[in-house]
PDB file of C-alpha atoms in Angstrom:
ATOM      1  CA  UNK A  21     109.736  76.836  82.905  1.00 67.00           C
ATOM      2  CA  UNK A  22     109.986  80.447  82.012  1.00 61.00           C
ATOM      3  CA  UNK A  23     108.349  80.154  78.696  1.00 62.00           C
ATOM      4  CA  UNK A  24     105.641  77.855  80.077  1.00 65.00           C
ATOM      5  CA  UNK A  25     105.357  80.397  82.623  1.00 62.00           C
ATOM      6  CA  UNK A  26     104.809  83.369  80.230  1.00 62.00           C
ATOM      7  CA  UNK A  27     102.835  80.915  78.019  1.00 65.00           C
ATOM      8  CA  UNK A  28     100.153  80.025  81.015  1.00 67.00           C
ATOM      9  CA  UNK A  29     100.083  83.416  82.975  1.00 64.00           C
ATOM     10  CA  UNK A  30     100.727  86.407  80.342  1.00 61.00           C
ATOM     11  CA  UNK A  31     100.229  84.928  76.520  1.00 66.00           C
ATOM     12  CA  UNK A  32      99.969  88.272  74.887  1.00 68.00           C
ATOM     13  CA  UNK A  33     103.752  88.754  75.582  1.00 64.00           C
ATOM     14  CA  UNK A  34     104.872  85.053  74.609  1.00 61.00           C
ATOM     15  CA  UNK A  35     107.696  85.033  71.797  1.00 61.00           C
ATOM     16  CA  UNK A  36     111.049  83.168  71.375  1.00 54.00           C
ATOM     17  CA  UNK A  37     112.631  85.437  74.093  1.00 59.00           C
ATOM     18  CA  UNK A  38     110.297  84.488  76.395  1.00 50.00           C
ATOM     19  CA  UNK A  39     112.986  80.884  77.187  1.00 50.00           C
ATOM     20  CA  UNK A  40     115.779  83.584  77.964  1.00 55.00           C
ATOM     21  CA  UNK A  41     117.833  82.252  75.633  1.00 58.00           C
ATOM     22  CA  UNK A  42     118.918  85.645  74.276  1.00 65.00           C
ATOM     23  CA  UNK A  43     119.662  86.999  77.312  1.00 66.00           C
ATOM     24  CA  UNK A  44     122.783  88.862  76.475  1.00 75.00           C
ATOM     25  CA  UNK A  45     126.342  88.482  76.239  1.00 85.00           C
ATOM     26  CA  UNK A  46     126.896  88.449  80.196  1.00 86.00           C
ATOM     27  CA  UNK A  47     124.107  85.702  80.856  1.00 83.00           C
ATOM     28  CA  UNK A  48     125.624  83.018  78.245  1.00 85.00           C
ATOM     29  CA  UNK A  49     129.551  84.234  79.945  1.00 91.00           C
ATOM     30  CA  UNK A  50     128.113  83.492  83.154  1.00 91.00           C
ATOM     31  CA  UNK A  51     126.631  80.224  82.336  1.00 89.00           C
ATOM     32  CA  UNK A  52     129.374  79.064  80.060  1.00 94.00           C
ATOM     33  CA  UNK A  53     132.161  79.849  82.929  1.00 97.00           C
ATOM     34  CA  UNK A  54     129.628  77.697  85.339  1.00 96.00           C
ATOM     35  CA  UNK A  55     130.226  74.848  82.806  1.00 96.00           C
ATOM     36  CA  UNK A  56     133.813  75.529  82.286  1.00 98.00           C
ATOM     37  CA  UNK A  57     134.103  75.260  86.595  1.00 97.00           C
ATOM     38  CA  UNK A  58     132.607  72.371  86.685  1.00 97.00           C
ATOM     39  CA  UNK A  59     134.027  69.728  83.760  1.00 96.00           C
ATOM     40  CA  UNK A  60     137.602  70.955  84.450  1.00 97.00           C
ATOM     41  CA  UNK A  61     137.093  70.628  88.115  1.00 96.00           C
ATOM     42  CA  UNK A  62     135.507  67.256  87.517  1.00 96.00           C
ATOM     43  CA  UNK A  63     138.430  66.116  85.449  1.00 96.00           C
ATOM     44  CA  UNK A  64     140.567  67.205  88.143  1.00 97.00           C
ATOM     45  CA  UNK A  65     139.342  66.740  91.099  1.00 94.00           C
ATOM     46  CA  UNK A  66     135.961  64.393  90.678  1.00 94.00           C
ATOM     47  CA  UNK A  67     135.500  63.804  94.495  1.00 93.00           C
ATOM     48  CA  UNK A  68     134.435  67.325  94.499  1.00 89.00           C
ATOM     49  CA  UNK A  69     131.529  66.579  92.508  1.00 92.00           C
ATOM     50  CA  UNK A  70     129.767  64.021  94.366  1.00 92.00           C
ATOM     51  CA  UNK A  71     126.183  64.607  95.336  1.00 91.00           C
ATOM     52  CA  UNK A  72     126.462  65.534  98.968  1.00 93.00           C
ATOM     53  CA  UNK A  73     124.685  67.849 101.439  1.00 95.00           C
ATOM     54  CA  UNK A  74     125.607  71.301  99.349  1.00 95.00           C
ATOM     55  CA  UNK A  75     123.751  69.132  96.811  1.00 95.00           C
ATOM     56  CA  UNK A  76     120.672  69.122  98.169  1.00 97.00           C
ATOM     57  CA  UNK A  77     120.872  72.682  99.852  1.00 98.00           C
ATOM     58  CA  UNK A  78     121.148  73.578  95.960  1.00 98.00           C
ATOM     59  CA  UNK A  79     118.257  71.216  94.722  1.00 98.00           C
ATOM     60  CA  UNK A  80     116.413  73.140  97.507  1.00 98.00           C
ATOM     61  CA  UNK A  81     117.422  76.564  96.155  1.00 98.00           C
ATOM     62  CA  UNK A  82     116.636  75.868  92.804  1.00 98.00           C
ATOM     63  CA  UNK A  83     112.964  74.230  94.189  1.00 98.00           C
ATOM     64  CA  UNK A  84     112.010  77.293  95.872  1.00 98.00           C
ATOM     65  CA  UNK A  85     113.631  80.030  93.813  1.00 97.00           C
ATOM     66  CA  UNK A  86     111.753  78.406  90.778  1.00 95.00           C
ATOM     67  CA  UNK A  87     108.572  78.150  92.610  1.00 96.00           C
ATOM     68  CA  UNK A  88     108.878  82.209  93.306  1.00 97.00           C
ATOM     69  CA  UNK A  89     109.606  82.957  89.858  1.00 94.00           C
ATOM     70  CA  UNK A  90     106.954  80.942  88.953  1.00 93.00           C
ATOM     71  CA  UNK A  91     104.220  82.043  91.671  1.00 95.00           C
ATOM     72  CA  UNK A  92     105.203  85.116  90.811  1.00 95.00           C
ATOM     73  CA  UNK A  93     104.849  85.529  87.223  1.00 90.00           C
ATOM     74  CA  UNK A  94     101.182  83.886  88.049  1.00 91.00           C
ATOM     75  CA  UNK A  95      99.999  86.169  90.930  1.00 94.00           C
ATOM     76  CA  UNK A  96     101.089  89.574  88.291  1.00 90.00           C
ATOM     77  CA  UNK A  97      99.645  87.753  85.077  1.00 87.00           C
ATOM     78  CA  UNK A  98      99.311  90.668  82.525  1.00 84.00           C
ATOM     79  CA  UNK A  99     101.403  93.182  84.661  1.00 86.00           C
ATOM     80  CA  UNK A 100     104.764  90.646  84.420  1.00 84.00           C
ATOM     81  CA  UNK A 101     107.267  91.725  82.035  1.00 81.00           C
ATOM     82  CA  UNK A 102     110.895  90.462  81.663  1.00 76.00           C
ATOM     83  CA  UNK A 103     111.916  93.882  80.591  1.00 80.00           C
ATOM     84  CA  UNK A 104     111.226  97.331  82.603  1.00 86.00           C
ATOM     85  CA  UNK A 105     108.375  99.326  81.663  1.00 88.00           C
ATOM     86  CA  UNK A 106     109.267 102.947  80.378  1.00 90.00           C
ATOM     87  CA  UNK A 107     105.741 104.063  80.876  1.00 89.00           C
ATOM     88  CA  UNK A 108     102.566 102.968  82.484  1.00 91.00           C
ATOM     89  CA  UNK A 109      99.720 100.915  79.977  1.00 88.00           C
ATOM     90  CA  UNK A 110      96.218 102.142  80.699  1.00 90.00           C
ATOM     91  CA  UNK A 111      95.673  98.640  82.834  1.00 90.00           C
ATOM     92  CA  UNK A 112      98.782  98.365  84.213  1.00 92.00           C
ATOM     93  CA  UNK A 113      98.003  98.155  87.695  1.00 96.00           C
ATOM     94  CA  UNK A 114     100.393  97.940  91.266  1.00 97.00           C
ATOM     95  CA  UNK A 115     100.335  94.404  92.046  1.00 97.00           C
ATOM     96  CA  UNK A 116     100.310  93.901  96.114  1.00 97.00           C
ATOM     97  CA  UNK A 117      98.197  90.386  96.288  1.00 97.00           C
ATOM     98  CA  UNK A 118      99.653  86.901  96.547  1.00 97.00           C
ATOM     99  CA  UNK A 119     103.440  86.431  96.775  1.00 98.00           C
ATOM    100  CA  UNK A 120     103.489  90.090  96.141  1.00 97.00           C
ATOM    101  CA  UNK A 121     101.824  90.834  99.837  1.00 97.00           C
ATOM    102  CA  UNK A 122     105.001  89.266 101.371  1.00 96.00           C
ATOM    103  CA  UNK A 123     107.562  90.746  99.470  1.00 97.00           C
ATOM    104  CA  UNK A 124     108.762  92.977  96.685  1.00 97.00           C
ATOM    105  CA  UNK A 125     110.061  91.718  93.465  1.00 97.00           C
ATOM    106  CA  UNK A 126     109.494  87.840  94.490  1.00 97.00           C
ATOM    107  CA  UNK A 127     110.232  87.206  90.542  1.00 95.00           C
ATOM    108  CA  UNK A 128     114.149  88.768  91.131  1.00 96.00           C
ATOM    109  CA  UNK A 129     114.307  86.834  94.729  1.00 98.00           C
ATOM    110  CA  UNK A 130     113.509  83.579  92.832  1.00 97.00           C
ATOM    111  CA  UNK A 131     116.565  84.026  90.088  1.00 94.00           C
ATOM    112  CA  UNK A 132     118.422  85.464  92.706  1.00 97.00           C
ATOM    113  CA  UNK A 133     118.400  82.203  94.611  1.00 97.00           C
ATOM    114  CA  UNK A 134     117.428  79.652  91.646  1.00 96.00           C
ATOM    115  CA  UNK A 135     120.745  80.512  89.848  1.00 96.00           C
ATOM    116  CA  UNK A 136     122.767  80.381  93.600  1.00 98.00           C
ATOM    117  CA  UNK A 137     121.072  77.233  93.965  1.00 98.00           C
ATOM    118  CA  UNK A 138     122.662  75.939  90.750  1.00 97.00           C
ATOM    119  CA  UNK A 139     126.123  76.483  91.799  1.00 98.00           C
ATOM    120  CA  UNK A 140     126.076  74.565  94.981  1.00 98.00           C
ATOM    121  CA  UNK A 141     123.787  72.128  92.964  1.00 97.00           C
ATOM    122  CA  UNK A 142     127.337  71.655  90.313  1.00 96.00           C
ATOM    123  CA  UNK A 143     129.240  72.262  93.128  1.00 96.00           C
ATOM    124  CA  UNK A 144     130.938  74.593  91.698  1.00 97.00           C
ATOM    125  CA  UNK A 145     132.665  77.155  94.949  1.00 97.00           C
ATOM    126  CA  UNK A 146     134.345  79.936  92.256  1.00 97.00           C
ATOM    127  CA  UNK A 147     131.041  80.403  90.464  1.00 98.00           C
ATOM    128  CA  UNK A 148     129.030  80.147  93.480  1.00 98.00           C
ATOM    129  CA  UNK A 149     130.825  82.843  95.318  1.00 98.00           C
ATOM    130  CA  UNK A 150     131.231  84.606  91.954  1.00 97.00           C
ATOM    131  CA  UNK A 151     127.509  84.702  91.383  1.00 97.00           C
ATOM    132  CA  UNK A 152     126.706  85.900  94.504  1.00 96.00           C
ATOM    133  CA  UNK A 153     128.797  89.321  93.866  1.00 95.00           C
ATOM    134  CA  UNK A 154     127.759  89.378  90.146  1.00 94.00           C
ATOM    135  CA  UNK A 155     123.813  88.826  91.219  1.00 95.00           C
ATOM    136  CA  UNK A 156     123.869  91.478  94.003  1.00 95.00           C
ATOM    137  CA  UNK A 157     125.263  94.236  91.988  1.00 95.00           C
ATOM    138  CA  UNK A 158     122.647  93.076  89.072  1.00 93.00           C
ATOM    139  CA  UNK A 159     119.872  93.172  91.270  1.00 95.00           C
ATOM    140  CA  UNK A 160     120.737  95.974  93.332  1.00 96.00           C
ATOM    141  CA  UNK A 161     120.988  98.002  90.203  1.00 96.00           C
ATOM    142  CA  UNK A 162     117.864  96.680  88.300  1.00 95.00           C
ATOM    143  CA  UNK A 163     115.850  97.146  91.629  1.00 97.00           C
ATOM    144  CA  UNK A 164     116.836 100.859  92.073  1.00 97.00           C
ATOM    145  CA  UNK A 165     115.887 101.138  88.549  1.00 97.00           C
ATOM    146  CA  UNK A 166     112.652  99.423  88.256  1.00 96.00           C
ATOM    147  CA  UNK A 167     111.089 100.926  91.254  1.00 97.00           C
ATOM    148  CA  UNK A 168     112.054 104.695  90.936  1.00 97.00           C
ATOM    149  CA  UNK A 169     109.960 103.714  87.967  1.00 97.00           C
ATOM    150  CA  UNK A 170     107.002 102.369  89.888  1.00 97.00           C
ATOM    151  CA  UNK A 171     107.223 105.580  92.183  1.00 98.00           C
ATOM    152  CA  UNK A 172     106.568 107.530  89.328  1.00 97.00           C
ATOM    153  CA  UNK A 173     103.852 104.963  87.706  1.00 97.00           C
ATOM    154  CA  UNK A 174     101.875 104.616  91.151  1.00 97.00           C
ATOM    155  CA  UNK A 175     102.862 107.518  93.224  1.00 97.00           C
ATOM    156  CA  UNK A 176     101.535 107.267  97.011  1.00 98.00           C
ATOM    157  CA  UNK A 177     100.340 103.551  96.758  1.00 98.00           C
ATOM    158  CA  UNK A 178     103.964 102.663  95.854  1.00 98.00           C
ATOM    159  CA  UNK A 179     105.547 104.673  98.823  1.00 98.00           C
ATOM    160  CA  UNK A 180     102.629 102.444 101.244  1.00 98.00           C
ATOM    161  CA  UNK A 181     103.499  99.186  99.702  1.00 98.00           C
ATOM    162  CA  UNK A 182     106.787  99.999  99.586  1.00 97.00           C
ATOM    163  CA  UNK A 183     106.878 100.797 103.314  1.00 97.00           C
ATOM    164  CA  UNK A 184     105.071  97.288 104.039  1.00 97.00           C
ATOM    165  CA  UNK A 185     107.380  94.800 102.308  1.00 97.00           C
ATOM    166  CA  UNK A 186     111.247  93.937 101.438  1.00 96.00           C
ATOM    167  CA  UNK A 187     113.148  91.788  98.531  1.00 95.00           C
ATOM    168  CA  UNK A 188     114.215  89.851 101.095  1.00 94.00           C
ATOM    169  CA  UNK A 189     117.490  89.440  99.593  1.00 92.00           C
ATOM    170  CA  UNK A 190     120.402  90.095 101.116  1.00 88.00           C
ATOM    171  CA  UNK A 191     121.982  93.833 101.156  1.00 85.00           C
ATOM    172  CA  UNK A 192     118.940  95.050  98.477  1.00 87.00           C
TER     173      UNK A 192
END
């Protein structure tokens, strides 16, 4: 979906990293001790990996954190980036319209929850519960970062939006 995503909404920027593939070191570690979880607690203990009502409370997380990445990366077209601007491009330009009029960073809020999502959709309590503290310190960081950033890009109109919205995720 991601590269589809860049594909459709912000082509200029489309190349191989655009899947998220190369993510770095602690993405794959994350991912790969997600599978790990899960095919040694199936072997182990397989009733735990029925599809039950944590199931579909993941399918649902997934669904909608998706859809927020996705809406997301559509409503900021040219202004999305998957990496932090150091300085501001001559039409680079404070988006507050679409998801972006209910709340800050929707792109962040749909990982956030898409990747919690996939733990309780593998069933998999250690990396759920792991994720959560993992994501929240990522986030919290990246967040702090990114919009001291847009303070200095946009100034007053960042302070006023700022002021108007949240991440809606919890503790950021």
């Amino acid at each position: 979906m991601e590269y589809i995503s860049t594909a459709l909404f912000n082509p200029n920027t489309l190349t191989l990293d655009s899947y998220l593939i190369n993510h770095g070191r602690q993405y794959h570690a994350a991912h790969s001790i997600a599978f790990l979880e899960f095919f040694i607690e199936y072997h182990f203990f397989p009733t735990w990996k029925r599809f039950n009502y944590i199931s579909y409370l993941g399918l649902v997380l997934v669904i909608v954190g998706q859809a927020c990445r996705t809406i997301a990366m559509f409503s900021a077209k040219h202004n999305f980036s998957h990496y932090i601007a150091d300085y501001k491009e001559r039409d680079h330009v404070l988006v507050k319209h679409g998801i972006y009029k209910i709340m800050r960073h929707p792109s962040y809020f749909g990982f956030f929850w898409w990747a919690l999502g996939c733990q309780l959709l593998l069933s998999n309590p250690i990396c759920f519960a792991g994720f959560i503290v993992v994501l929240q310190k990522f986030f919290s960081d990246r967040i702090a970062y990114e919009e001291l950033t847009l303070q200095r890009f946009f100034g007053q109109e960042w302070t006023e939006y700022k002021a108007k919205t949240s991440t809606l995720m919890p503790f950021i």
